[in-house]
């Protein structure tokens, strides 16, 4: 591999369908066509919210990738997009037409809300507490492409295991459940204290019944799943909201701004957060840097009308 | 709630005698669950299977998987470093 030999061309003339067009490779990025170091060749990034695709589409995409990739390869990107590599820019028009015909869209890069990523979630994963896939589809439909000061990445994890790494996102949502214990059905079997990996439940030495330490609880729901009698139940489900994380050369860990925010508030939270970022941030700055400059309290205040009092777990119970 | 109480009382009662008993101490996840499941599949609805499980990972995982499969855990006893659970096939 020639590591440092690159084609630096940024503008070319294209002749398609009898007309002459000028293509600026930098403009193409917004449409999800990324210039490769190899002359005339581009990566075409597809839009797969939550990393899911119906199998019939996948079959058709495979055929197109096989037809248009000069090297016959695709890449599964870290953000769950399928990228067709080594595509000649002269073939963009037919490729996009053929992609459209099978209902596939091209994703985007640049300073805007990106295609959301998500873990498998509660639909088939027994750990999952939220419908991460459904929420990712909602964000893709409602917010994809919204202009921002810099890239804006959103992700959804279904539980505190956080496979979708919400701490490294501009805006991350991580599912959680608040457990509630009911004495009459408890038989004192002690399974819940075994099931809790956080030592938040101890068994009473005499009765075997749980002694709960809410400050150690991470709201994973293992106790609810394990309890044979249903004495532990779900009191409420919600999301922890994390803002301002990123990876890259200088990673930032996201700030937790709220917790136990229900599903139906998510569109408003996204809207308000982007609004705040556009008002307080500056061009070329990730929201994490804006937060560090302006202060997390400022954002929390802006979010208050949306999430209000719900944004805290009830720590006073025993 | 009263119904739940009777269920709890039943679960606590010591006189449920199992139809079959398997000792899965030393069997690792998820083989302990697979063995439990196969045993339950061979049984009649309403029969009771007794399973002995190590504490730690086995007891964290197997009861919850049994519940997810729709069966009922009717009795749990802790004995030193293991658990003796009774499962009613549903
Ligand atoms: S974050 Fe939780 S629900 Fe999502 S894939 Fe990971 S373990 Fe499953
Ligand atoms: S929700 Fe998870 S961390 Fe909290 S008590 Fe239950 S098992 Fe422990
Ligand atoms: S697992 Fe359920 S029945 Fe057993 S001690 Fe805990 S709350 Fe009680």
Short mmCIF file of C-alpha atoms and ligand atoms in Angstrom, two decimals:
data_model
loop_
_atom_site.label_atom_id
_atom_site.label_comp_id
_atom_site.label_asym_id
_atom_site.label_seq_id
_atom_site.Cartn_x
_atom_site.Cartn_y
_atom_site.Cartn_z
CA UNK A 1 0.00 0.00 0.00
CA UNK A 2 1.28 3.44 -0.94
CA UNK A 3 0.65 5.20 2.31
CA UNK A 4 1.39 8.74 1.29
CA UNK A 5 0.62 8.93 -2.41
CA UNK A 6 -2.67 10.69 -2.85
CA UNK A 7 -4.68 12.20 -5.64
CA UNK A 8 -5.29 15.80 -4.62
CA UNK A 9 -7.80 16.69 -7.35
CA UNK A 10 -10.94 18.26 -5.96
CA UNK A 11 -12.83 19.41 -9.08
CA UNK A 12 -13.55 17.47 -12.27
CA UNK A 13 -15.76 17.71 -15.31
CA UNK A 14 -18.30 14.95 -15.67
CA UNK A 15 -20.15 14.06 -18.78
CA UNK A 16 -23.33 12.14 -18.15
CA UNK A 17 -26.63 11.86 -19.94
CA UNK A 18 -25.32 14.11 -22.71
CA UNK A 19 -24.72 17.11 -20.45
CA UNK A 20 -21.52 18.42 -18.93
CA UNK A 21 -21.39 18.93 -15.18
CA UNK A 22 -18.70 20.16 -12.84
CA UNK A 23 -18.35 18.14 -9.72
CA UNK A 24 -16.71 19.50 -6.60
CA UNK A 25 -15.59 16.50 -4.60
CA UNK A 26 -15.87 18.44 -1.35
CA UNK A 27 -19.55 19.16 -2.00
CA UNK A 28 -20.16 15.49 -2.58
CA UNK A 29 -19.26 14.69 1.00
CA UNK A 30 -22.54 16.14 2.19
CA UNK A 31 -24.28 13.56 0.08
CA UNK A 32 -22.29 10.65 1.44
CA UNK A 33 -19.74 10.32 -1.38
CA UNK A 34 -16.29 10.38 0.14
CA UNK A 35 -13.24 10.88 -2.02
CA UNK A 36 -10.68 8.14 -1.74
CA UNK A 37 -6.94 8.63 -2.09
CA UNK A 38 -7.08 6.71 -5.37
CA UNK A 39 -7.71 8.83 -8.47
CA UNK A 40 -11.37 9.11 -9.50
CA UNK A 41 -12.55 6.66 -6.85
CA UNK A 42 -15.03 7.28 -4.05
CA UNK A 43 -16.60 5.55 -1.09
CA UNK A 44 -20.39 5.56 -1.19
CA UNK A 45 -21.88 5.47 2.31
CA UNK A 46 -25.36 4.00 2.67
CA UNK A 47 -27.96 4.99 5.21
CA UNK A 48 -28.72 2.13 7.60
CA UNK A 49 -30.24 3.57 10.83
CA UNK A 50 -29.46 1.40 13.82
CA UNK A 51 -27.37 -0.86 11.58
CA UNK A 52 -30.35 -2.84 10.42
CA UNK A 53 -31.36 -3.72 6.87
CA UNK A 54 -34.04 -6.04 5.47
CA UNK A 55 -32.49 -9.11 3.86
CA UNK A 56 -34.14 -8.50 0.50
CA UNK A 57 -32.49 -5.07 0.34
CA UNK A 58 -29.19 -6.51 1.43
CA UNK A 59 -29.29 -8.96 -1.48
CA UNK A 60 -29.92 -6.11 -3.93
CA UNK A 61 -27.26 -3.87 -2.35
CA UNK A 62 -24.79 -6.74 -2.65
CA UNK A 63 -25.48 -6.98 -6.37
CA UNK A 64 -24.95 -3.23 -6.81
CA UNK A 65 -21.79 -3.26 -4.72
CA UNK A 66 -20.52 -6.12 -6.84
CA UNK A 67 -21.35 -4.19 -10.01
CA UNK A 68 -19.93 -0.78 -9.04
CA UNK A 69 -17.04 -1.40 -6.64
CA UNK A 70 -13.88 -1.62 -8.75
CA UNK A 71 -12.38 -3.92 -6.16
CA UNK A 72 -15.56 -5.80 -5.28
CA UNK A 73 -15.54 -4.85 -1.60
CA UNK A 74 -17.75 -3.18 0.97
CA UNK A 75 -16.86 -1.97 4.45
CA UNK A 76 -19.04 -2.13 7.56
CA UNK A 77 -18.30 1.26 9.09
CA UNK A 78 -17.99 1.84 12.82
CA UNK A 79 -21.26 3.72 12.68
CA UNK A 80 -23.19 0.82 11.21
CA UNK A 81 -23.25 2.11 7.64
CA UNK A 82 -22.54 -0.14 4.73
CA UNK A 83 -19.94 1.54 2.53
CA UNK A 84 -19.36 0.58 -1.10
CA UNK A 85 -15.68 1.18 -1.75
CA UNK A 86 -13.82 2.04 -4.97
CA UNK A 87 -16.71 3.56 -6.94
CA UNK A 88 -15.81 5.66 -10.02
CA UNK A 89 -17.46 9.09 -9.81
CA UNK A 90 -18.56 8.81 -13.44
CA UNK A 91 -20.92 6.07 -12.32
CA UNK A 92 -22.59 7.99 -9.49
CA UNK A 93 -25.74 8.76 -11.44
CA UNK A 94 -26.59 5.17 -12.44
CA UNK A 95 -25.57 3.86 -8.99
CA UNK A 96 -27.78 6.35 -7.14
CA UNK A 97 -30.67 5.57 -9.50
CA UNK A 98 -30.30 1.86 -8.91
CA UNK A 99 -30.05 2.40 -5.15
CA UNK A 100 -33.19 4.51 -5.20
CA UNK A 101 -35.02 1.80 -7.10
CA UNK A 102 -34.48 -0.60 -4.19
CA UNK A 103 -35.34 2.07 -1.59
CA UNK A 104 -31.79 2.65 -0.34
CA UNK A 105 -30.56 6.13 0.43
CA UNK A 106 -27.06 7.52 0.58
CA UNK A 107 -25.98 8.76 4.02
CA UNK A 108 -24.28 12.05 4.69
CA UNK A 109 -21.10 13.34 6.26
CA UNK A 110 -20.15 16.87 7.27
CA UNK A 111 -21.67 19.21 9.88
CA UNK A 112 -25.12 17.78 10.39
CA UNK A 113 -27.11 15.23 12.35
CA UNK A 114 -25.81 11.84 11.22
CA UNK A 115 -27.58 8.54 10.80
CA UNK A 116 -28.26 7.31 14.35
CA UNK A 117 -26.66 4.13 15.63
CA UNK A 118 -28.29 1.67 18.03
CA UNK A 119 -27.80 -1.69 19.66
CA UNK A 120 -30.24 -4.54 19.06
CA UNK A 121 -32.29 -3.44 22.06
CA UNK A 122 -35.20 -5.10 23.76
CA UNK A 123 -36.80 -6.58 20.68
CA UNK A 124 -34.65 -9.71 20.78
CA UNK A 125 -31.94 -9.11 23.37
CA UNK A 126 -33.07 -10.23 26.84
CA UNK A 127 -31.04 -7.47 28.52
CA UNK A 128 -32.69 -4.70 26.55
CA UNK A 129 -35.07 -2.28 28.23
CA UNK A 130 -35.95 0.12 25.41
CA UNK A 131 -36.90 -0.03 21.74
CA UNK A 132 -33.56 1.22 20.47
CA UNK A 133 -34.26 0.23 16.87
CA UNK A 134 -37.61 2.00 16.75
CA UNK A 135 -36.07 5.13 18.25
CA UNK A 136 -33.20 5.07 15.75
CA UNK A 137 -35.72 4.90 12.90
CA UNK A 138 -37.61 7.84 14.39
CA UNK A 139 -34.44 9.95 14.64
CA UNK A 140 -33.44 9.03 11.08
CA UNK A 141 -36.82 10.13 9.76
CA UNK A 142 -37.15 13.28 11.84
CA UNK A 143 -33.64 14.65 12.33
CA UNK A 144 -31.26 13.14 9.77
CA UNK A 145 -29.37 15.88 7.92
CA UNK A 146 -30.30 18.75 10.28
CA UNK A 147 -27.44 21.29 9.93
CA UNK A 148 -25.21 21.69 13.01
CA UNK A 149 -21.86 23.38 13.78
CA UNK A 150 -19.98 20.12 13.43
CA UNK A 151 -20.87 16.45 13.07
CA UNK A 152 -23.62 15.40 15.45
CA UNK A 153 -23.80 11.75 16.39
CA UNK A 154 -26.72 10.17 18.20
CA UNK A 155 -26.89 6.63 19.55
CA UNK A 156 -29.18 4.38 21.56
CA UNK A 157 -28.22 1.62 24.01
CA UNK A 158 -30.94 -0.61 25.38
CA UNK A 159 -29.47 -1.04 28.87
CA UNK A 160 -26.61 0.01 31.19
CA UNK A 161 -24.21 -2.41 29.43
CA UNK A 162 -24.17 0.39 26.83
CA UNK A 163 -23.05 -1.49 23.72
CA UNK A 164 -23.81 1.58 21.59
CA UNK A 165 -21.28 3.59 23.65
CA UNK A 166 -23.49 6.54 24.50
CA UNK A 167 -20.62 8.10 26.49
CA UNK A 168 -18.79 8.76 23.23
CA UNK A 169 -21.68 10.41 21.39
CA UNK A 170 -22.71 14.02 20.91
CA UNK A 171 -26.08 12.88 22.20
CA UNK A 172 -26.62 9.41 23.68
CA UNK A 173 -29.65 7.65 25.12
CA UNK A 174 -29.22 4.63 27.37
CA UNK A 175 -32.15 2.57 28.61
CA UNK A 176 -32.79 1.86 32.28
CA UNK A 177 -35.47 0.55 34.62
CA UNK A 178 -36.22 1.43 38.19
CA UNK A 179 -36.95 -1.69 40.27
CA UNK A 180 -39.64 -1.72 42.93
CA UNK A 181 -39.99 -4.39 45.62
CA UNK A 182 -43.22 -5.71 47.08
CA UNK A 183 -42.93 -7.56 50.33
CA UNK A 184 -46.03 -9.86 50.25
CA UNK A 185 -44.91 -11.89 47.25
CA UNK A 186 -41.28 -12.24 48.37
CA UNK A 187 -40.32 -15.69 49.66
CA UNK A 188 -36.85 -14.69 50.81
CA UNK A 189 -35.16 -17.01 48.34
CA UNK A 190 -32.11 -14.68 47.99
CA UNK A 191 -31.84 -15.11 44.21
CA UNK A 192 -32.08 -11.34 43.67
CA UNK A 193 -29.03 -10.62 45.76
CA UNK A 194 -27.14 -13.22 43.72
CA UNK A 195 -28.46 -11.72 40.49
CA UNK A 196 -27.46 -8.13 41.29
CA UNK A 197 -23.91 -7.70 40.06
CA UNK A 198 -23.65 -4.25 41.66
CA UNK A 199 -24.07 -5.38 45.28
CA UNK A 200 -27.12 -3.15 45.50
CA UNK A 201 -29.11 -5.99 47.08
CA UNK A 202 -28.14 -7.78 50.24
CA UNK A 203 -30.18 -10.58 51.76
CA UNK A 204 -31.43 -10.19 55.26
CA UNK A 205 -29.57 -12.87 57.27
CA UNK A 206 -32.78 -14.01 58.99
CA UNK A 207 -35.52 -13.70 56.39
CA UNK A 208 -33.53 -13.80 53.13
CA UNK A 209 -35.48 -10.77 51.99
CA UNK A 210 -33.69 -8.06 50.03
CA UNK A 211 -32.13 -4.98 51.55
CA UNK A 212 -31.80 -2.50 48.70
CA UNK A 213 -29.10 0.19 48.42
CA UNK A 214 -30.40 2.58 45.75
CA UNK A 215 -27.09 4.45 45.57
CA UNK A 216 -25.38 1.34 44.17
CA UNK A 217 -28.17 0.51 41.71
CA UNK A 218 -27.43 1.10 38.02
CA UNK A 219 -31.02 0.25 36.98
CA UNK A 220 -30.25 -2.78 34.83
CA UNK A 221 -33.31 -4.85 35.80
CA UNK A 222 -31.42 -8.10 36.50
CA UNK A 223 -33.24 -8.42 39.84
CA UNK A 224 -36.63 -8.12 38.13
CA UNK A 225 -35.74 -10.78 35.57
CA UNK A 226 -34.34 -13.15 38.19
CA UNK A 227 -37.00 -12.94 40.92
CA UNK A 228 -39.12 -16.12 40.71
CA UNK A 229 -42.22 -14.61 42.33
CA UNK A 230 -42.41 -11.18 40.72
CA UNK A 231 -41.71 -9.42 44.02
CA UNK A 232 -39.32 -7.15 42.12
CA UNK A 233 -41.18 -5.25 39.42
CA UNK A 234 -40.50 -2.44 36.97
CA UNK A 235 -41.63 0.85 38.45
CA UNK A 236 -40.69 2.94 35.41
CA UNK A 237 -38.58 2.74 32.29
CA UNK A 238 -36.59 5.58 30.79
CA UNK A 239 -33.33 6.80 29.34
CA UNK A 240 -30.19 8.33 30.75
CA UNK A 241 -29.26 11.23 28.50
CA UNK A 242 -25.61 11.92 27.80
CA UNK A 243 -24.39 14.96 25.90
CA UNK A 244 -21.06 16.10 24.54
CA UNK A 245 -19.11 12.87 24.16
CA UNK A 246 -16.82 12.10 21.25
CA UNK A 247 -13.93 9.88 20.30
CA UNK A 248 -11.20 10.96 17.91
CA UNK A 249 -7.77 12.34 18.75
CA UNK A 250 -8.98 14.11 21.83
CA UNK A 251 -11.83 12.06 23.22
CA UNK A 252 -14.37 13.59 25.55
CA UNK A 253 -16.64 11.64 27.91
CA UNK A 254 -20.24 12.76 27.65
CA UNK A 255 -21.94 14.57 30.54
CA UNK A 256 -25.03 13.01 32.06
CA UNK A 257 -27.76 15.64 31.91
CA UNK A 258 -30.87 13.69 32.86
CA UNK A 259 -32.14 10.23 33.66
CA UNK A 260 -35.44 8.33 33.53
CA UNK A 261 -36.57 10.39 30.58
CA UNK A 262 -39.42 8.51 28.88
CA UNK A 263 -39.53 7.58 25.16
CA UNK A 264 -42.04 10.22 24.19
CA UNK A 265 -39.76 13.05 25.34
CA UNK A 266 -36.87 12.03 23.10
CA UNK A 267 -37.82 14.06 20.00
CA UNK A 268 -38.14 17.20 22.15
CA UNK A 269 -34.83 16.51 23.88
CA UNK A 270 -33.06 16.22 20.51
CA UNK A 271 -34.72 19.34 19.16
CA UNK A 272 -33.89 21.41 22.24
CA UNK A 273 -30.30 20.13 22.44
CA UNK A 274 -29.61 20.95 18.78
CA UNK A 275 -31.27 24.34 19.26
CA UNK A 276 -29.05 25.05 22.28
CA UNK A 277 -25.95 23.92 20.36
CA UNK A 278 -26.77 26.16 17.41
CA UNK A 279 -27.31 29.13 19.75
CA UNK A 280 -24.31 28.64 22.05
CA UNK A 281 -21.81 26.81 19.87
CA UNK A 282 -19.59 28.11 17.13
CA UNK A 283 -18.92 26.75 13.66
CA UNK A 284 -16.52 23.85 13.65
CA UNK A 285 -16.94 23.13 17.36
CA UNK A 286 -18.35 19.83 18.66
CA UNK A 287 -21.07 20.15 21.27
CA UNK A 288 -18.71 18.71 23.91
CA UNK A 289 -16.43 21.72 23.52
CA UNK A 290 -19.42 24.07 23.67
CA UNK A 291 -20.52 22.38 26.90
CA UNK A 292 -17.04 22.76 28.41
CA UNK A 293 -17.04 26.45 27.47
CA UNK A 294 -20.60 27.40 28.39
CA UNK A 295 -21.22 24.90 31.19
CA UNK A 296 -23.49 21.91 31.49
CA UNK A 297 -25.92 23.78 33.76
CA UNK A 298 -26.81 26.08 30.88
CA UNK A 299 -27.93 23.14 28.76
CA UNK A 300 -29.78 21.56 31.68
CA UNK A 301 -31.68 24.80 32.09
CA UNK A 302 -32.57 24.85 28.41
CA UNK A 303 -33.84 21.27 28.69
CA UNK A 304 -35.87 21.89 31.82
CA UNK A 305 -39.10 22.89 30.05
CA UNK A 306 -38.93 19.59 28.16
CA UNK A 307 -37.96 17.09 30.85
CA UNK A 308 -38.74 19.05 34.02
CA UNK A 309 -38.92 17.12 37.26
CA UNK A 310 -38.75 13.64 35.83
CA UNK A 311 -35.04 13.78 35.35
CA UNK A 312 -33.97 12.16 38.59
CA UNK A 313 -34.23 8.70 40.13
CA UNK A 314 -35.92 8.36 43.47
CA UNK A 315 -33.04 7.65 45.79
CA UNK A 316 -34.90 7.90 49.07
CA UNK A 317 -36.53 4.47 49.01
CA UNK A 318 -35.07 1.52 50.91
CA UNK B 1 -52.80 -9.32 45.71
CA UNK B 2 -54.42 -12.13 47.70
CA UNK B 3 -53.84 -14.42 44.75
CA UNK B 4 -50.19 -13.41 44.70
CA UNK B 5 -50.02 -14.19 48.41
CA UNK B 6 -51.29 -17.72 47.91
CA UNK B 7 -48.75 -18.17 45.14
CA UNK B 8 -46.05 -17.01 47.50
CA UNK B 9 -47.29 -19.32 50.21
CA UNK B 10 -47.26 -22.21 47.78
CA UNK B 11 -43.77 -21.31 46.66
CA UNK B 12 -42.60 -21.38 50.23
CA UNK B 13 -44.24 -24.66 51.11
CA UNK B 14 -41.71 -27.45 51.57
CA UNK B 15 -43.93 -30.32 50.46
CA UNK B 16 -43.60 -30.06 46.68
CA UNK B 17 -41.99 -33.33 45.74
CA UNK B 18 -40.25 -33.21 42.38
CA UNK B 19 -40.97 -35.70 39.62
CA UNK B 20 -37.42 -35.52 38.41
CA UNK B 21 -34.25 -34.11 39.94
CA UNK B 22 -31.04 -33.06 38.23
CA UNK B 23 -27.81 -31.91 39.81
CA UNK B 24 -26.12 -29.30 37.62
CA UNK B 25 -23.37 -28.31 40.01
CA UNK B 26 -20.21 -27.79 38.00
CA UNK B 27 -22.14 -27.40 34.72
CA UNK B 28 -21.32 -24.09 33.07
CA UNK B 29 -23.60 -21.50 31.43
CA UNK B 30 -25.38 -21.90 29.11
CA UNK B 31 -25.18 -25.73 29.20
CA UNK B 32 -26.92 -25.78 32.58
CA UNK B 33 -29.89 -23.97 31.04
CA UNK B 34 -29.87 -26.21 27.94
CA UNK B 35 -29.96 -29.31 30.16
CA UNK B 36 -32.78 -27.84 32.25
CA UNK B 37 -34.73 -26.99 29.12
CA UNK B 38 -34.28 -30.45 27.58
CA UNK B 39 -35.40 -32.06 30.82
CA UNK B 40 -38.50 -29.83 30.98
CA UNK B 41 -39.33 -30.57 27.35
CA UNK B 42 -39.50 -34.28 28.10
CA UNK B 43 -41.88 -33.71 31.02
CA UNK B 44 -45.66 -33.32 31.21
CA UNK B 45 -47.25 -29.94 31.91
CA UNK B 46 -47.72 -29.51 35.65
CA UNK B 47 -44.86 -31.82 36.63
CA UNK B 48 -42.08 -30.46 38.81
CA UNK B 49 -38.38 -30.56 38.05
CA UNK B 50 -35.80 -30.02 40.76
CA UNK B 51 -32.53 -28.44 39.63
CA UNK B 52 -29.43 -27.95 41.74
CA UNK B 53 -27.42 -24.95 40.60
CA UNK B 54 -24.19 -23.33 41.72
CA UNK B 55 -24.42 -19.82 43.09
CA UNK B 56 -22.90 -17.00 41.02
CA UNK B 57 -23.42 -17.07 37.26
CA UNK B 58 -25.66 -20.18 37.11
CA UNK B 59 -28.16 -18.82 39.64
CA UNK B 60 -27.97 -15.36 38.00
CA UNK B 61 -28.89 -16.77 34.61
CA UNK B 62 -30.84 -20.02 34.76
CA UNK B 63 -33.91 -18.92 36.78
CA UNK B 64 -34.41 -15.87 34.56
CA UNK B 65 -34.18 -17.99 31.40
CA UNK B 66 -36.65 -20.52 32.87
CA UNK B 67 -39.05 -17.62 33.51
CA UNK B 68 -38.55 -16.31 29.97
CA UNK B 69 -39.50 -19.74 28.61
CA UNK B 70 -42.77 -19.45 30.50
CA UNK B 71 -42.24 -21.99 33.30
CA UNK B 72 -42.80 -21.31 36.97
CA UNK B 73 -40.25 -21.49 39.76
CA UNK B 74 -42.24 -22.77 42.74
CA UNK B 75 -39.53 -23.22 45.34
CA UNK B 76 -35.99 -22.01 45.97
CA UNK B 77 -33.66 -23.19 48.71
CA UNK B 78 -30.19 -21.98 49.38
CA UNK B 79 -27.78 -24.68 50.56
CA UNK B 80 -24.20 -23.53 51.23
CA UNK B 81 -22.75 -22.51 47.88
CA UNK B 82 -25.58 -23.82 45.75
CA UNK B 83 -29.33 -23.48 45.22
CA UNK B 84 -32.04 -26.14 44.94
CA UNK B 85 -34.89 -24.82 42.80
CA UNK B 86 -38.16 -26.47 41.84
CA UNK B 87 -39.65 -25.67 38.46
CA UNK B 88 -43.20 -26.38 37.43
CA UNK B 89 -43.52 -27.08 33.72
CA UNK B 90 -46.05 -24.72 32.13
S1 LIG C 1 -26.75 -2.23 25.34
FE1 LIG C 1 -27.88 -3.78 26.48
S2 LIG C 1 -29.68 -4.17 25.20
FE2 LIG C 1 -28.19 -3.17 23.91
S3 LIG C 1 -27.07 -4.88 22.92
FE3 LIG C 1 -25.92 -4.23 24.74
S4 LIG C 1 -26.64 -5.65 26.30
FE4 LIG C 1 -28.17 -5.71 24.67
S1 LIG C 2 -31.63 -2.96 38.84
FE1 LIG C 2 -29.66 -4.02 38.57
S2 LIG C 2 -28.26 -2.86 39.84
FE2 LIG C 2 -30.29 -2.27 40.51
S3 LIG C 2 -30.77 -3.64 42.20
FE3 LIG C 2 -31.59 -4.61 40.35
S4 LIG C 2 -29.95 -5.97 39.65
FE4 LIG C 2 -29.03 -4.53 41.11
S1 LIG C 3 -35.63 -13.00 44.28
FE1 LIG C 3 -37.69 -12.23 44.65
S2 LIG C 3 -38.58 -13.75 46.03
FE2 LIG C 3 -36.38 -14.08 46.07
S3 LIG C 3 -35.65 -12.83 47.79
FE3 LIG C 3 -35.49 -11.56 45.98
S4 LIG C 3 -37.44 -10.42 45.93
FE4 LIG C 3 -37.71 -12.13 47.32
#
